[in-house]
Amino acid sequence: MKQPWYSFLYVRSPIVKISLAIASLLLMIVLFLFMGLIEEQRMEAQTANWIGREIEKGAELYANNCYNCHGVDGKGLPGVAPALHSKYFFTQRLKDIGWTGSLHDYVALTVAAGRPSKVQSQWAVMMPTWSQRYGGPFRDDQVQAVTAFVLNWEEDALKQGTPDNPDPWQPFLDAPSKATAEEGAAPAAEVTPEPTGPRPPQELFVSMGCVGCHNLDQPQTPTNRGPVGPNLGNLHETAGTHGMDAFTYVHDSIVNPNAYIVEGYTAGIMPSNFAERMSEEEINALVEWLLDPNRQR
Amino acid sequence: MAVQPEIEKKSILQTVLDAADDVFTRLTAGIPAAEVRRMIRGEPPGRPNPRLKPHSEAFLLHIKPTYYHESVTRFTHTFRLGLLSTYLFFVETITGLILMIWYAPTPERAYADMIRLLSNVPFGQFMRDMHRLGAELMVAIVTLHMVRTYLTGSYKAPRQFTWFTGVILLVITLFLSFSGYLLPWDQLAFWAVTIGTSMAEAVPPAIVGETVNLLARGAPDIGANGLLRFYLLHVLFLPLLLFLFFFVHYYKVVHFGISLPSSEEEVGQDTANKVPADRRVYFLPDVMIDEASFLIGFTALMVLATTFFFSAPLESIANPQSTPLHTVAPWYFYWLQGLLKIADKTIAGVIIPGVLLVLLAAIPYLDRNPSRRARDRRVAIISGIVAGIVMIILSWMGTPYYAVQAAPAVEVVQELMPEEGAGLVREIGYKHLPLGVYDTREHPVTDDPEFNEVLHEFAAAIARYEEKDPTFNNAYGILKITQEQPNLKRITWEIYWVSPEGVEDRFIRTFFLHKDSLYWEQYGLKNFSFLRPATEE
Ligand code: HEM
């Protein structure tokens, strides 16, 4: 029979076929040996990879959900929520509350269950419940991811305690620190270094912790009330309706918050020491900014 | 038989040799050692031909024909594609079974099990990559096998039913791949399968579609029930079905014989089963050696590819609340995705594929032309080629390059640092991202050539979209890289532009990148950077 023109390409000899098969087997053995040799390192790299990715995911969750109260850099906001990026937190907090488990478990548990009670709390807001198991928004893997992110501050936090890198923690009232001075976990006298010039209102609104309780975008209406502090979205419209001019009302509410409590809110929640922590100039700028209808973030 | 009289009759040595040959013959299911020697020397079989015995003795061999027609054993006649399809199913079964050891089909565990498999199981990643590669190859090879039988006209009488069972096998293969796709429970899997099953919902009338969708997903949305159902389909139901139809298919193949090259017989005749004695190629040993060496060679290539060039993807864990930008189906469903872009779900997702499938299965009954010669089949071959080209165009339309552009600023960031997967920035990694603020208007240049590449791409992408998109003017970008935590950098992309109305607008997207995280592409040289001793930062 006529063979096709490309028939010279066919491998016909069984010996050649068998030799090719043996060569292939040898190649596979070499490849498996190679993989076997680097397998240990590959698994280590993969392990580190997934921990790294978990921290990345946690960072994203933190940036979207936690920084409002615990601060952009995790150093907490005065009166709003405690510092996590803090040497005290990593070294002493568990001893003070008598927690026998690991810090990982403590963080994961606190994230998952929150602190949904205001009894004897020194903080303006309650820590919400985050886990879906208790009605929050996070899946289990997300609780783990934020926990991994928080714990990743450890290396930096342990370097704190020097004058130019103070530990930002504020004393907890629920469990006073039992640390001795030489353990280095005593609170820094003043959290924020003295400012050099007037700080812009946008920055103050975050660094003073206002952002933790007051929503800037939502309007305050009878059906849409801020849960902890009133919303400030429509402040320029409502501030003048309290029997004094808008500027005085807002100014007094910052300097002396308990003088006038909006109906439905409790006195004593908003910190009353803002006059000491901001200059008069800064407060005036902040008030003007808050009353600006076209406020820029 | 008693040993004593045996030894008395022959010598001890002869008795032992005979016993050894007996054992050997049992192991080879009927071929004595002397015959094996003749096989290896390429001598003709003894008479009566002992090489036929294993075909009646051994179960696995009784399925195989004892001899083939010389013309059909040529590589270019079948390209061994049917054999390869069968073999790949076998590879998938073995690797799949091994993967099952570390896998539990629940949303709480599936994804974590994948991570454990990759980072804690020796050769775990290899098994996973191999299984994934095998699955993609199987789809490709089965399709090519179909193309081959189409082009040689092998579906014509008497093989119509062989073709029909083949179409069923193709459908099962596609469903097998698709059901396996969901199991890693990552974003890629979740959204591809969500879109896929939502097509079932479009089956008219609504009550049927909803019921089918509900049955597949086990709930209105894919969740624990859906995962379990897909798992059972993937590891039990579909493989069993494929197994069954394979034997029907292969029985038909053997029964009719593989069709001869059309030039070797008269039009309308089928002489595949009448092989003249001088054209016979016996399975033992010739075809067996050929097939075995071919499969071993192919396996070696697969292992080589998995070692260096193929890594199964694993994206973020499935999140029903957030659809990633540009969700894509696996490549073998791009054509369907392309169709869905130009027609609505009922037409593109149900009616057209349904009609195509019926047409495909009915080809042997529609094509009444008795000739299998290409010369006589111009219409059939040209329509086949046209269908192939249409498929390729539709597939191209299924990729994100066609008609699903998000806003230019979003696309620019997606090009460099996609929401899921690797991208240039993650590929060069943490240590090539120096802290700082880089403004494309200032054409910044750093000491790191790999990072300069990123900056260059950033500016180039912005310029490209500026030219293409009239709503995107005077655009520039700022890339900020800051240290967020030990070993964790924050990467902020800011893009500013002016709309046609002269309004300034901006887009900001933040990502985090950890020092140890590795991101990889599915195809391409694998990342072996972990082999280098860690360099000082
Ligand atoms: C899992 C999928 C499949 C497997 C395992 C399989 C297996 C096989 C095998 C082993 C053969 C022997 C000849 C050869 O190697 O070419 C064969 C022949 C054949 N297959 Fe398939 N096949 C599959 C899918 C298909 C599909 C999708 C079609 C077409 C729609 C098809 C149509 C045919 C036909 C018509 C023949 C006879 C070829 C001839 O006699 O020349 N098969 N198949």
Coordinates of C-alpha atoms in Angstrom, one line a residue, chain A residues 1-4 6-7 10-18 20-25 27-28 31-39 41-53 55-63 72-73 85 132-133 137 139-142 148-157 159 297, chain B residues 40 69-71 74-77 80 108 111 114-115 117-126 264 279 286 289-290 292-294 296-301 303-308 314-321 420 426 484-488 490 506 509-520 528 530-532:
Chain A
M1 CA 0.0 0.0 0.0
K2 CA 1.1 3.5 -0.7
Q3 CA 2.4 5.3 2.4
P4 CA 1.8 9.0 3.0
Y6 CA 5.4 12.1 5.7
S7 CA 5.7 8.4 6.7
Y10 CA 6.9 7.5 12.0
V11 CA 8.8 5.7 14.7
R12 CA 8.5 2.1 13.6
S13 CA 11.3 0.3 15.5
P14 CA 10.1 -1.2 18.8
I15 CA 13.6 -0.8 20.1
V16 CA 13.5 3.0 19.5
K17 CA 10.0 3.2 21.1
I18 CA 11.2 1.2 24.2
L20 CA 12.2 6.5 24.3
A21 CA 9.9 5.2 27.0
I22 CA 13.0 4.4 29.2
A23 CA 14.4 7.9 28.6
S24 CA 11.0 9.3 29.6
L25 CA 11.0 7.2 32.8
L27 CA 13.4 12.0 33.0
M28 CA 10.5 11.5 35.4
L31 CA 12.1 15.5 37.9
F32 CA 10.7 13.7 41.0
L33 CA 14.1 13.8 42.6
F34 CA 14.4 17.5 41.9
M35 CA 10.9 18.2 43.3
G36 CA 11.6 16.0 46.3
L37 CA 14.8 17.9 47.1
I38 CA 13.2 21.3 47.1
E39 CA 9.9 20.1 48.6
Q41 CA 11.7 24.6 51.1
R42 CA 8.6 24.9 48.8
M43 CA 6.3 23.9 51.7
E44 CA 8.0 26.5 54.0
A45 CA 7.6 29.2 51.3
Q46 CA 4.0 28.2 50.9
T47 CA 3.3 28.3 54.6
A48 CA 4.8 31.8 54.8
N49 CA 2.9 32.8 51.7
W50 CA -0.5 32.0 53.2
I51 CA 0.3 33.7 56.5
G52 CA 1.5 36.7 54.5
R53 CA -1.7 36.7 52.4
I55 CA -2.1 39.5 57.0
E56 CA -2.8 41.3 53.8
K57 CA -6.5 40.4 54.0
G58 CA -6.5 41.4 57.7
A59 CA -5.0 44.8 56.8
E60 CA -7.8 45.4 54.4
L61 CA -10.4 44.5 56.9
Y62 CA -8.7 46.7 59.5
A63 CA -8.6 49.6 57.1
V72 CA -5.0 54.4 61.4
D73 CA -1.8 53.0 62.9
H85 CA -0.1 48.7 68.4
Q132 CA -21.1 36.2 61.8
R133 CA -21.6 33.6 64.5
P137 CA -20.3 40.7 59.4
R139 CA -16.7 35.0 58.5
D140 CA -14.4 32.9 60.6
D141 CA -11.5 33.3 58.2
Q142 CA -11.9 37.1 58.4
A148 CA -3.2 37.9 62.3
F149 CA -2.9 41.5 61.2
V150 CA -3.1 42.9 64.8
L151 CA -0.5 40.4 66.0
N152 CA 1.8 41.4 63.2
W153 CA 2.4 44.7 65.1
E154 CA 4.3 42.9 67.7
E155 CA 7.8 43.5 66.3
D156 CA 7.2 47.3 66.1
A157 CA 5.3 47.5 69.4
K159 CA 10.5 48.6 70.3
R297 CA -12.5 65.6 53.8
Chain B
I40 CA 11.6 -9.0 21.3
H69 CA -5.0 -2.8 10.2
E70 CA -1.6 -1.4 9.5
S71 CA -3.0 1.8 8.1
R74 CA -0.1 5.1 11.8
F75 CA 0.3 8.0 14.2
T76 CA -1.3 10.6 11.9
H77 CA -4.4 8.5 11.4
R80 CA -3.8 8.5 19.5
E108 CA -15.6 26.2 56.3
Y111 CA -10.4 26.6 51.0
M114 CA -6.4 23.7 49.7
I115 CA -4.0 25.9 51.6
L117 CA -2.5 20.8 50.8
L118 CA -0.2 23.4 49.2
S119 CA 1.8 24.1 52.3
N120 CA 1.8 21.0 54.4
V121 CA 1.5 18.0 52.2
P122 CA 4.7 16.7 50.4
F123 CA 4.0 16.7 46.7
G124 CA 0.6 18.2 47.5
Q125 CA 1.0 21.0 45.1
F126 CA 2.3 18.7 42.5
E264 CA -8.0 2.6 1.0
R279 CA -1.7 -6.0 6.7
D286 CA 3.6 -4.1 18.5
I289 CA 4.7 -1.3 22.9
D290 CA 3.6 1.6 20.8
A292 CA 2.7 2.1 26.3
S293 CA 5.8 4.1 25.2
F294 CA 3.5 6.9 23.8
I296 CA 4.9 7.0 29.2
G297 CA 6.4 9.8 27.0
F298 CA 3.2 11.8 27.4
T299 CA 3.2 11.4 31.1
A300 CA 6.8 12.6 31.3
L301 CA 5.8 15.7 29.4
V303 CA 5.2 15.9 34.8
L304 CA 7.7 18.3 33.1
A305 CA 5.0 20.9 32.5
T306 CA 3.8 20.6 36.1
T307 CA 7.3 20.9 37.5
F308 CA 8.2 24.1 35.7
L314 CA -5.9 29.7 44.1
E315 CA -7.4 33.2 44.7
S316 CA -9.0 34.7 47.8
I317 CA -11.6 32.7 49.6
A318 CA -15.0 32.7 48.0
N319 CA -16.9 35.8 49.0
P320 CA -20.6 35.9 47.9
Q321 CA -20.7 39.6 48.8
E420 CA -7.3 38.8 42.2
R426 CA 2.9 41.3 43.0
E484 CA 2.1 49.7 57.2
Q485 CA 3.5 47.1 59.6
P486 CA 6.6 45.1 60.0
N487 CA 6.9 43.2 56.6
L488 CA 3.7 44.8 55.3
R490 CA 0.6 49.7 51.9
R506 CA -10.1 60.8 41.1
R509 CA -7.4 52.0 45.5
T510 CA -5.3 50.6 48.3
F511 CA -3.7 47.2 48.5
F512 CA -1.4 45.6 51.0
L513 CA 1.5 43.4 50.2
H514 CA 3.4 41.1 52.6
K515 CA 7.0 40.2 52.3
D516 CA 6.4 36.5 52.2
S517 CA 3.4 36.3 50.0
L518 CA 3.9 34.7 46.6
Y519 CA 1.6 35.2 43.7
W520 CA 1.7 33.2 40.6
F528 CA 11.5 29.3 42.4
F530 CA 12.3 30.6 47.5
L531 CA 15.3 28.5 46.6
R532 CA 17.6 31.5 46.9

